[in-house]
mmCIF file of C-alpha atoms and ligand atoms in Angstrom:
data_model
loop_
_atom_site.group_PDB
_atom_site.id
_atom_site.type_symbol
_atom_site.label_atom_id
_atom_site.label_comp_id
_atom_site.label_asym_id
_atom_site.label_seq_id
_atom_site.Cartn_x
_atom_site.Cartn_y
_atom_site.Cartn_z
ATOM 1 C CA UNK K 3 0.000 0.000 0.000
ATOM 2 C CA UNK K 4 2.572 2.177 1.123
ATOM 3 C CA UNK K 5 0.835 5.655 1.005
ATOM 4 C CA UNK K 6 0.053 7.177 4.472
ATOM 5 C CA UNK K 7 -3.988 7.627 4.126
ATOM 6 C CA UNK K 8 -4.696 5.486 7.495
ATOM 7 C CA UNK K 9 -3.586 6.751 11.188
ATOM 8 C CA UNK K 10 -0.683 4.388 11.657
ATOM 9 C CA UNK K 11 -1.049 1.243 13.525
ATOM 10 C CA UNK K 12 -4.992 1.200 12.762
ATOM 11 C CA UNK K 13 -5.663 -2.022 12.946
ATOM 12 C CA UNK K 14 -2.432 -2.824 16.048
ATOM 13 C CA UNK K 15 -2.758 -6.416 17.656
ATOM 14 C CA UNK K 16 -5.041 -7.981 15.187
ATOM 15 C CA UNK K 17 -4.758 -11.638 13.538
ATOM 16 C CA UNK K 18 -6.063 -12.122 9.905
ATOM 17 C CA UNK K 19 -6.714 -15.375 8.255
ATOM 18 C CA UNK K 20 -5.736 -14.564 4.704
ATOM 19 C CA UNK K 21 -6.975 -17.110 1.978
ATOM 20 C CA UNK K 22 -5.209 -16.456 -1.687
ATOM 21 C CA UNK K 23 -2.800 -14.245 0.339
ATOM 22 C CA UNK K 24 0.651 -15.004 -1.413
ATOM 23 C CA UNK K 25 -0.934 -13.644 -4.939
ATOM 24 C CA UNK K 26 -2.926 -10.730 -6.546
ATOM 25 C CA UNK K 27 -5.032 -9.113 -5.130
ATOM 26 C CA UNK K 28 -5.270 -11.164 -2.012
ATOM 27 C CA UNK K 29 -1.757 -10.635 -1.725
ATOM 28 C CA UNK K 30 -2.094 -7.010 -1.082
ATOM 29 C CA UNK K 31 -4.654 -7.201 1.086
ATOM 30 C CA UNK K 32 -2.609 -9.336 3.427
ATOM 31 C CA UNK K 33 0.441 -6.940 2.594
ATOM 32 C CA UNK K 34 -1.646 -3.748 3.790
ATOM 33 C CA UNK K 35 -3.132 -5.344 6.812
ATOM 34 C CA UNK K 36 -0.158 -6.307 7.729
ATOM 35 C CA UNK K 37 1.599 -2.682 7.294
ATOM 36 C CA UNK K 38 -1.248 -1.765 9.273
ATOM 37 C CA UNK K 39 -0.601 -3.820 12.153
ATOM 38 C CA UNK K 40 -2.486 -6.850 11.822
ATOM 39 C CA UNK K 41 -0.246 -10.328 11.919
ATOM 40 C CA UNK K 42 -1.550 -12.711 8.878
ATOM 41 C CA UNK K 43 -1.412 -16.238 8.458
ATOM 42 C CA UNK K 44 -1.563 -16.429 4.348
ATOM 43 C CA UNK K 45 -3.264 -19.376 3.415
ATOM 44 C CA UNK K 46 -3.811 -21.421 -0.084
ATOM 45 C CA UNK K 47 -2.314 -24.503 -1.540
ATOM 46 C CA UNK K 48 1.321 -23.279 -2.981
ATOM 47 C CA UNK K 49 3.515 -22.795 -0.066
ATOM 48 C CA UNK K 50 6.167 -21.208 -3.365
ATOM 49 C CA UNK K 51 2.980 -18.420 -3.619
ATOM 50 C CA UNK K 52 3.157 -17.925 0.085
ATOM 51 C CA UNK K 53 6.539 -17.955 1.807
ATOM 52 C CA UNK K 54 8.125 -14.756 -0.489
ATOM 53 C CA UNK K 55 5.010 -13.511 0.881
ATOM 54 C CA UNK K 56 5.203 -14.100 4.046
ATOM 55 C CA UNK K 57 9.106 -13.329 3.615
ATOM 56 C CA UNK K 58 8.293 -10.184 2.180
ATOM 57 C CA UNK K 59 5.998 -8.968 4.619
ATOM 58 C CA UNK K 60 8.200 -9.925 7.485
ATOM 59 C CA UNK K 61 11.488 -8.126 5.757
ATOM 60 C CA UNK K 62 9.293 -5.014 6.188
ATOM 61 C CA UNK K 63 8.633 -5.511 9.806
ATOM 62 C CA UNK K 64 5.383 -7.132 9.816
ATOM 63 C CA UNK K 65 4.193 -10.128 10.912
ATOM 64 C CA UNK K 66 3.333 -13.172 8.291
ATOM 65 C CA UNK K 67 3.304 -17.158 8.317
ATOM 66 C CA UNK K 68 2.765 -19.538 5.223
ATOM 67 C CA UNK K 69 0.284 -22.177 6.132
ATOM 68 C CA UNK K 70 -0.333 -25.234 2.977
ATOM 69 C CA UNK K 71 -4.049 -25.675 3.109
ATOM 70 C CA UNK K 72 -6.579 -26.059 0.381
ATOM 71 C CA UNK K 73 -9.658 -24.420 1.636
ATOM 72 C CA UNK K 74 -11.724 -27.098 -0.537
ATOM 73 C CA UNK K 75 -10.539 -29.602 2.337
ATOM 74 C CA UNK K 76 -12.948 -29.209 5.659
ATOM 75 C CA UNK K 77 -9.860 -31.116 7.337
ATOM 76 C CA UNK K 78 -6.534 -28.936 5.946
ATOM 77 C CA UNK K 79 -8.899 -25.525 6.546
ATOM 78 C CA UNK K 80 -9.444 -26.486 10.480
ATOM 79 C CA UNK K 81 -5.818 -27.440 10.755
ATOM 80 C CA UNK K 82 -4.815 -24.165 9.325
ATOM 81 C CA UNK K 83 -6.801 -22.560 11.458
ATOM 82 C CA UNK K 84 -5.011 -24.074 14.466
ATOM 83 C CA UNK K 85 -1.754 -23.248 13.353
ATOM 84 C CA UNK K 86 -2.814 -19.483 13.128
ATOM 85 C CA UNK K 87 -3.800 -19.579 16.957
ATOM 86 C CA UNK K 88 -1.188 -21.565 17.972
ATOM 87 C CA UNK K 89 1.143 -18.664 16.355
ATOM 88 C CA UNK K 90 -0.668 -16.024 16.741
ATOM 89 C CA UNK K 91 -3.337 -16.347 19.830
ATOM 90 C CA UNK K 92 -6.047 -16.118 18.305
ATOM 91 C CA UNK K 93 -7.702 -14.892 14.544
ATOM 92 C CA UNK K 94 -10.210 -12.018 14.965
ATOM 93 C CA UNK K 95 -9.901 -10.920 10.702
ATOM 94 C CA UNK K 96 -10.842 -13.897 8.020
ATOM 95 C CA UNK K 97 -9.976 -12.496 4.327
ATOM 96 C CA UNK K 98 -11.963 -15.172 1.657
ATOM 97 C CA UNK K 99 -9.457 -14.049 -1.492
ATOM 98 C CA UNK K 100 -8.758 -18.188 -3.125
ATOM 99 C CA UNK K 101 -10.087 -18.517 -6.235
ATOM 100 C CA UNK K 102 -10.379 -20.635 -9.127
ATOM 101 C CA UNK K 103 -11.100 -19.105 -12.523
ATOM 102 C CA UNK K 104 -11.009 -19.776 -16.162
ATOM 103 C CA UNK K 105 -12.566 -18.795 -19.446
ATOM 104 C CA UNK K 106 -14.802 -21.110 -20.754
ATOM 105 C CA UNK K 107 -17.851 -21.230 -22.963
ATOM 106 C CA UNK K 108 -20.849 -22.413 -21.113
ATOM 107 C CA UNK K 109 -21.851 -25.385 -23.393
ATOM 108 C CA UNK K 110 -18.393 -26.177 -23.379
ATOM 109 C CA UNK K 111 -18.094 -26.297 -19.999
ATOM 110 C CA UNK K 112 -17.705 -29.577 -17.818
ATOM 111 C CA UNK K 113 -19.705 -30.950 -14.522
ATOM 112 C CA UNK K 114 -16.016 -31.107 -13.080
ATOM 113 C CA UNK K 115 -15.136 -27.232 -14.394
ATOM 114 C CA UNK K 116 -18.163 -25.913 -12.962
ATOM 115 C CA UNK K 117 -17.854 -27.931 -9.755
ATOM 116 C CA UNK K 118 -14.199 -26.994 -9.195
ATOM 117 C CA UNK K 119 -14.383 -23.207 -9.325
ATOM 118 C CA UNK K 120 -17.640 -23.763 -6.944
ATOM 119 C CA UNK K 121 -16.045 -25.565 -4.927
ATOM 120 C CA UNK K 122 -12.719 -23.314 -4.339
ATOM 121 C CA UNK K 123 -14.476 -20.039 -4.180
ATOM 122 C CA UNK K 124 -17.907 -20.770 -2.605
ATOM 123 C CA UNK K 125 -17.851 -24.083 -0.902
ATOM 124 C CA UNK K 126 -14.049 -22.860 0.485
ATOM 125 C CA UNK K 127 -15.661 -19.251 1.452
ATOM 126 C CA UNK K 128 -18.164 -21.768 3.842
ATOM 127 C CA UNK K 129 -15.580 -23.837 5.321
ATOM 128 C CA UNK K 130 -12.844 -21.355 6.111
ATOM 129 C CA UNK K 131 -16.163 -18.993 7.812
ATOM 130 C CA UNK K 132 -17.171 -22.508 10.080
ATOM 131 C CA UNK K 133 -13.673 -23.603 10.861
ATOM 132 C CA UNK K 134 -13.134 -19.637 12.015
ATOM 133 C CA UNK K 135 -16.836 -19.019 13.893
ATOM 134 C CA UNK K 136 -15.510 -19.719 17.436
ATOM 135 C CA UNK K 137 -12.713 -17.626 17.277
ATOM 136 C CA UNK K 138 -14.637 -15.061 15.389
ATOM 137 C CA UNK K 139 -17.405 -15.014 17.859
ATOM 138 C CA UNK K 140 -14.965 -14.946 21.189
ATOM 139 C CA UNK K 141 -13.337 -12.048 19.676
ATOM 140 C CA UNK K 142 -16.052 -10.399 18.222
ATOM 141 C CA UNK K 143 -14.083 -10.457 14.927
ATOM 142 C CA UNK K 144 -15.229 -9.668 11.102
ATOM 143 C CA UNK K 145 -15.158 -11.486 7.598
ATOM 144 C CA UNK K 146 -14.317 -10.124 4.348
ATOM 145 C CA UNK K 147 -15.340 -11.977 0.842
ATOM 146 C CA UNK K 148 -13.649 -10.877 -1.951
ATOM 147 C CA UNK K 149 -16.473 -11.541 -4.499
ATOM 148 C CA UNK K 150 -16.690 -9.807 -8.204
ATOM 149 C CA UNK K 151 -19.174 -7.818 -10.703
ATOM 150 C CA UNK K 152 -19.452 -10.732 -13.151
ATOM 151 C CA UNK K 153 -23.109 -11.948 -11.890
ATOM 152 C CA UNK K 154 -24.571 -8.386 -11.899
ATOM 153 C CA UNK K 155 -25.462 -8.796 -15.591
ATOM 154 C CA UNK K 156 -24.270 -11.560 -17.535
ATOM 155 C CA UNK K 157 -20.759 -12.227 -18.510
ATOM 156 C CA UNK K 158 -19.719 -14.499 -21.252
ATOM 157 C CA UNK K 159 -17.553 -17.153 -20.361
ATOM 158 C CA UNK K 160 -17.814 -17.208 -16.439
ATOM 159 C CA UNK K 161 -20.594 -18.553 -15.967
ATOM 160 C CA UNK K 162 -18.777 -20.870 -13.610
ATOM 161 C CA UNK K 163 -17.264 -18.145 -11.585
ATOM 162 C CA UNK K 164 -20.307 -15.893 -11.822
ATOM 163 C CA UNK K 165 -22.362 -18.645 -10.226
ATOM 164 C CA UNK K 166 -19.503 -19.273 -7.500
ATOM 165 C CA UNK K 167 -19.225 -14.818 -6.576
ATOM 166 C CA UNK K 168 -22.809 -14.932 -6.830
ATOM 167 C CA UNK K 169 -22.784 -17.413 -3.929
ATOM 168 C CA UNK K 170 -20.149 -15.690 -1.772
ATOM 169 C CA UNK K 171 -22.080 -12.544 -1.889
ATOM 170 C CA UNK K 172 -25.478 -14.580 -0.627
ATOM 171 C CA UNK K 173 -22.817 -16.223 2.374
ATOM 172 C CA UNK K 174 -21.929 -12.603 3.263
ATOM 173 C CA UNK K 175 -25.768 -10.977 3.571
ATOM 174 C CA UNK K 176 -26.791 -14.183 5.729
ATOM 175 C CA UNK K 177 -23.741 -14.425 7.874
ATOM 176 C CA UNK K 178 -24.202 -10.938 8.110
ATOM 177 C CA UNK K 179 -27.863 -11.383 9.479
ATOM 178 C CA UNK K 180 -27.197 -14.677 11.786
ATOM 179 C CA UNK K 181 -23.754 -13.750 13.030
ATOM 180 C CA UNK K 182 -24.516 -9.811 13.827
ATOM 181 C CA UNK K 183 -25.404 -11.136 17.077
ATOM 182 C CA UNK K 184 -21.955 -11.879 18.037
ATOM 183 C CA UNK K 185 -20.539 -9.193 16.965
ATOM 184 C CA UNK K 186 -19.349 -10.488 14.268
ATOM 185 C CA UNK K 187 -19.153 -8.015 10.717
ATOM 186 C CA UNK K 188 -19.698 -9.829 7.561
ATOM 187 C CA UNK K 189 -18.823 -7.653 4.205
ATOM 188 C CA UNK K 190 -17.585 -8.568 0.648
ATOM 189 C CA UNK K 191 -15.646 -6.180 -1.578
ATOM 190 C CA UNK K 192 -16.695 -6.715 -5.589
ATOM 191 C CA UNK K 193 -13.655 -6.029 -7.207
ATOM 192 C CA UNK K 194 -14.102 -4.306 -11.217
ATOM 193 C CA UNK K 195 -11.041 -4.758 -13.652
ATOM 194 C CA UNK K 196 -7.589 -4.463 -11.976
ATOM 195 C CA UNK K 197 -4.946 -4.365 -13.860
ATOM 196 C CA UNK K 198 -1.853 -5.522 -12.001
ATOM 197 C CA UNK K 199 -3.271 -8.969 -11.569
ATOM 198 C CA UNK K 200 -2.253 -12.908 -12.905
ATOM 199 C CA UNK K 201 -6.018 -12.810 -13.578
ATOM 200 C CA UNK K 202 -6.214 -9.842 -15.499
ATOM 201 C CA UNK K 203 -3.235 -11.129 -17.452
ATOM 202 C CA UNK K 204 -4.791 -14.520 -17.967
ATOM 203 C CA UNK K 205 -8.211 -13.750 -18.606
ATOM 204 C CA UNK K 206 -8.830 -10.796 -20.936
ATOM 205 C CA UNK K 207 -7.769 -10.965 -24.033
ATOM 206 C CA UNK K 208 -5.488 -7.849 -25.399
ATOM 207 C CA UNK K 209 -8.071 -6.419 -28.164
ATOM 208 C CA UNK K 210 -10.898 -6.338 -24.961
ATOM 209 C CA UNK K 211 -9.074 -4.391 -22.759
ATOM 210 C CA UNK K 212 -8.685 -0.956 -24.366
ATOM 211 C CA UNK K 213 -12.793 -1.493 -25.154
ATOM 212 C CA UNK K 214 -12.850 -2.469 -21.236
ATOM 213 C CA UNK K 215 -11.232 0.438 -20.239
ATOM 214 C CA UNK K 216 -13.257 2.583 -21.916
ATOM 215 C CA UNK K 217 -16.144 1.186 -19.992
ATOM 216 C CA UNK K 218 -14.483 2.210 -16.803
ATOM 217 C CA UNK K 219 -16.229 5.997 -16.190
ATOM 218 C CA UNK K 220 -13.389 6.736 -14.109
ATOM 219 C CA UNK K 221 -11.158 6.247 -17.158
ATOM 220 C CA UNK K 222 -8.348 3.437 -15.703
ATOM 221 C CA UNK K 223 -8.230 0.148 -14.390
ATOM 222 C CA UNK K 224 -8.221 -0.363 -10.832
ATOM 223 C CA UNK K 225 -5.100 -1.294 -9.200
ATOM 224 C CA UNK K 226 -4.611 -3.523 -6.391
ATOM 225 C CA UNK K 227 -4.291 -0.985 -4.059
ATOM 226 C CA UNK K 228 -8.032 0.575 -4.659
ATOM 227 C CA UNK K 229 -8.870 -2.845 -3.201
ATOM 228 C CA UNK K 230 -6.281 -2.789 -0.071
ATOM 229 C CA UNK K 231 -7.588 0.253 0.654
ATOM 230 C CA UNK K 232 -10.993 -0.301 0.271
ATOM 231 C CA UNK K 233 -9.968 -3.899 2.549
ATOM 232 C CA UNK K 234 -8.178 -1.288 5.618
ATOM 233 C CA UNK K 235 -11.542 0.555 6.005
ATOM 234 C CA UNK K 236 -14.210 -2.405 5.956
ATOM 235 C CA UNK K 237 -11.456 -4.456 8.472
ATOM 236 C CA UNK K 238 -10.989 -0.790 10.943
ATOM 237 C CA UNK K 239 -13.584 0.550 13.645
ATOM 238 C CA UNK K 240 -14.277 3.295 11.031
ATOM 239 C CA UNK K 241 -16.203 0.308 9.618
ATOM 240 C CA UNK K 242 -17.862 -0.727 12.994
ATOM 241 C CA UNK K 243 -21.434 -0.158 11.805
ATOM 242 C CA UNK K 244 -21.116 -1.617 8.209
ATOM 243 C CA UNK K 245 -22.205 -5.104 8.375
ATOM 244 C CA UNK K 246 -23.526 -7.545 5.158
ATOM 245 C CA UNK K 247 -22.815 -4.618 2.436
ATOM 246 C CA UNK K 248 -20.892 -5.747 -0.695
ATOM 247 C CA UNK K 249 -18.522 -2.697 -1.529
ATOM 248 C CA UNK K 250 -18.102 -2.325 -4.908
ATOM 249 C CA UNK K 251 -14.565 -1.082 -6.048
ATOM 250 C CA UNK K 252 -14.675 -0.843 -10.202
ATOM 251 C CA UNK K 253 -14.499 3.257 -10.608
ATOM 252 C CA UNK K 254 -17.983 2.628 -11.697
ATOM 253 C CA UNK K 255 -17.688 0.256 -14.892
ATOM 254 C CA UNK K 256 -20.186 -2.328 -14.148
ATOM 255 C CA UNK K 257 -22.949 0.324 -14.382
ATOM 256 C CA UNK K 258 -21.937 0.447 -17.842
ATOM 257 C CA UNK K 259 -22.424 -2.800 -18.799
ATOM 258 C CA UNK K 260 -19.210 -3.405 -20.173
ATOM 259 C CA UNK K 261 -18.162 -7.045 -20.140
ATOM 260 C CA UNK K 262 -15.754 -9.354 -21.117
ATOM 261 C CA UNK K 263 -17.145 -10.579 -23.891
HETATM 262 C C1 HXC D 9 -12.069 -25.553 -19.491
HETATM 263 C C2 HXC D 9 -11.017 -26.246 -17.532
HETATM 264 C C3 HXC D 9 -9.982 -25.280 -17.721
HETATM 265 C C4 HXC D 9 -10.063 -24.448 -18.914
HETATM 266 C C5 HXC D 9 -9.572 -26.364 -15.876
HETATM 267 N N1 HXC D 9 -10.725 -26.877 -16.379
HETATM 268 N N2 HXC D 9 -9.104 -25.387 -16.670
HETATM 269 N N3 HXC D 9 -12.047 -26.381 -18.397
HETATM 270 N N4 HXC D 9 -11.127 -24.620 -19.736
HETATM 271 N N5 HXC D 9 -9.129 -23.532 -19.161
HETATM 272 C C6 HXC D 9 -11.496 -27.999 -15.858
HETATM 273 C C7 HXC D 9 -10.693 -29.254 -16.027
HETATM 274 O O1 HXC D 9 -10.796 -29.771 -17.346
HETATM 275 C C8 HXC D 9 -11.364 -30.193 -15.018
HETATM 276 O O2 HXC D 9 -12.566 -30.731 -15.474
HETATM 277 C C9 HXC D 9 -11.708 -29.211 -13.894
HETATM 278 O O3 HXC D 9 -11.725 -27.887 -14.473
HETATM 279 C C10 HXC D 9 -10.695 -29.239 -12.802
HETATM 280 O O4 HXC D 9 -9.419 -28.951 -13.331
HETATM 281 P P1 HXC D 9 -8.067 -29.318 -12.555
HETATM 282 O O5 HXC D 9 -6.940 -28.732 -13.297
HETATM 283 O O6 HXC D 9 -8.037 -30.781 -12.265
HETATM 284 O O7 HXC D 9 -8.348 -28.633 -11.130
HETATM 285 P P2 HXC D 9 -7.433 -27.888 -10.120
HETATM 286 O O8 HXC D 9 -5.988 -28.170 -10.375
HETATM 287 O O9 HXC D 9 -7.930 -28.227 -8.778
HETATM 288 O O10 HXC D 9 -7.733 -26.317 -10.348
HETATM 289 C C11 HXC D 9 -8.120 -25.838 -11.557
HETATM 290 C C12 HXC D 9 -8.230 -24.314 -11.620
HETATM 291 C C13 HXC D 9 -7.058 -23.682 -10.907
HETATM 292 C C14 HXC D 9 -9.554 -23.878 -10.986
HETATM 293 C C15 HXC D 9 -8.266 -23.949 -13.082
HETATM 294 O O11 HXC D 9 -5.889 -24.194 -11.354
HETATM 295 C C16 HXC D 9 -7.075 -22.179 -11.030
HETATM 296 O O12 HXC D 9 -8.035 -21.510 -10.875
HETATM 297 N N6 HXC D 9 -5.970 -21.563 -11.269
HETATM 298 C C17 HXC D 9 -5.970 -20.111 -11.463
HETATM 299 C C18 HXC D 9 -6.223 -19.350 -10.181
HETATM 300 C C19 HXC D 9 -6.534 -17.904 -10.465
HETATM 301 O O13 HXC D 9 -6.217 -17.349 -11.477
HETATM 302 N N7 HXC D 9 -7.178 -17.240 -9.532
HETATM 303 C C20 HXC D 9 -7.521 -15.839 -9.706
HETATM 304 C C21 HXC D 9 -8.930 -15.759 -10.044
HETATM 305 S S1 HXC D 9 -9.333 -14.138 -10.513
HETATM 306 P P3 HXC D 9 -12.644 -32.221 -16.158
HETATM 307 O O14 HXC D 9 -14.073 -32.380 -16.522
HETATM 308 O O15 HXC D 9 -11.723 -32.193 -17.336
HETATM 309 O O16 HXC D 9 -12.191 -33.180 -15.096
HETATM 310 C C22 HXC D 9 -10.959 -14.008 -10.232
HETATM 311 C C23 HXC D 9 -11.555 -12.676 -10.489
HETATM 312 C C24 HXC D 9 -12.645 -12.708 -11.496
HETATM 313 O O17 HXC D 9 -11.594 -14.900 -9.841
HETATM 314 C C25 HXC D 9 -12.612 -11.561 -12.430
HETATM 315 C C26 HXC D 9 -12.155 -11.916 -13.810
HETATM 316 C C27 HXC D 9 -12.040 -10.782 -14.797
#
């Protein structure tokens, strides 16, 4: 993040649960929590995606562990989890950034496609929120879902991961509504085109971007840091009466109708 816009130390003492942390824009969630105080465990399947994280983060004088789990796995999730508390005391922040994603016609599409981004993104949204609940709920913690515009209209080729966001956003309104009474904050952040990402690299084609761009009304592509940002506020006190809202960080292009394909 690196530009002063938050008091320093905001968010002192607190213990994130970073999923997708080592990469995109995951990573830089973790990375500003982190220079805002918070200790993260970064979490996903590729311990080489999360210990020059990790590294990195610590070099700077944070605080950062790599733990191996695929959040698909109930069993690896919980065992994360314990590894976090057993470092860090306890986990009051859970960050829902793994992904799966693709391009792929619909027809084309297979049970097993479908089922695997569902499963990564939705199914390991649900596991990672019920393997964190009792920490969450002693320390009157807060979620954060990193969802996406894709299922506000439709978007060619993702249906997959438009069905999958569309589901994360439904977890965070009715955790949001059952898990208010424990304190507990439940908010997404819909992320428009950002450029400096593996998945912006991947997945849009060179001829679509310029026409994407011009569908941002803000006139750029987001950058990762919009979303860190955007991630500081929703995770501070400043937040403390924000609870189920999906904040939507695309300079306004999904109002246009702009899509992929
Ligand atoms: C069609 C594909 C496919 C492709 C995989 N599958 N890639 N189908 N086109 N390009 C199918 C496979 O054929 C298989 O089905 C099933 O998906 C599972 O594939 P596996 O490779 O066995 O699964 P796995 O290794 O577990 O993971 C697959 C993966 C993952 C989901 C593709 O490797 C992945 O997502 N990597 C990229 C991560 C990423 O970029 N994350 C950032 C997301 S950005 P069959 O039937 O053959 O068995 C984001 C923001 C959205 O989400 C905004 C976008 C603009």
């Amino acid at each position: 993040m690196s530009e002063t816009i938050f008091v320093d130390g905001i968010l002192n003492g607190r213990v994130a649960f970073v999923t997708g942390g080592g990469t995109g824009i995951t990573g830089g969630v973790a990375r500003a929590l982190a220079e805002a105080g918070v200790s993260v465990a970064l979490v996903s399947r590729k311990l080489d995606h999360l210990q020059p994280a990790a590294d990195a983060i610590n070099q700077n004088g944070g605080k950062a562990i790599a733990v191996v789990a695929d959040v698909r796995q109930p069993e690896a999730v919980e065992n994360a989890v314990a590894q976090t508390i057993e470092q860090f005391g306890k986990i009051d922040i859970v960050v829902n950034g793994a992904a799966g994603n693709f391009l792929c016609a619909a027809e084309e599409l297979s049970p097993n496609g479908f089922g695997t981004v569902v499963d990564i993104d939705l199914k390991g949204t649900f596991n990672v929120c019920r393997a964190a609940f009792a920490q969450l709920k002693e320390h009157r913690g807060q979620i954060l879902n990193i969802s996406a515009t894709l299922h506000y209209l439709g978007t060619p080729m993702q249906l997959h991961v438009s069905a999958a966001k569309a589901g994360v956003d439904a977890l965070t309104r009715n955790l949001a509504v059952e898990w208010g009474r424990y304190g507990i904050r439940v908010n997404g952040i819909a992320p428009g085109p950002i450029e400096d990402t593996e998945g912006m690299k991947r997945l849009v084609p060179e001829p679509v971007k310029e026409r994407l761009r011009k569908g941002v009304p803000l006139g750029r592509f987001g950058r990762i840091a919009d979303i860190e940002k955007a991630a500081v506020f929703i995770c501070s006190d400043a937040a403390s009466f924000i609870n189920g809202v999906v904040l939507v960080v695309d300079g306004g292009h999904w109002l246009t109708g702009t899509r992929l394909g």
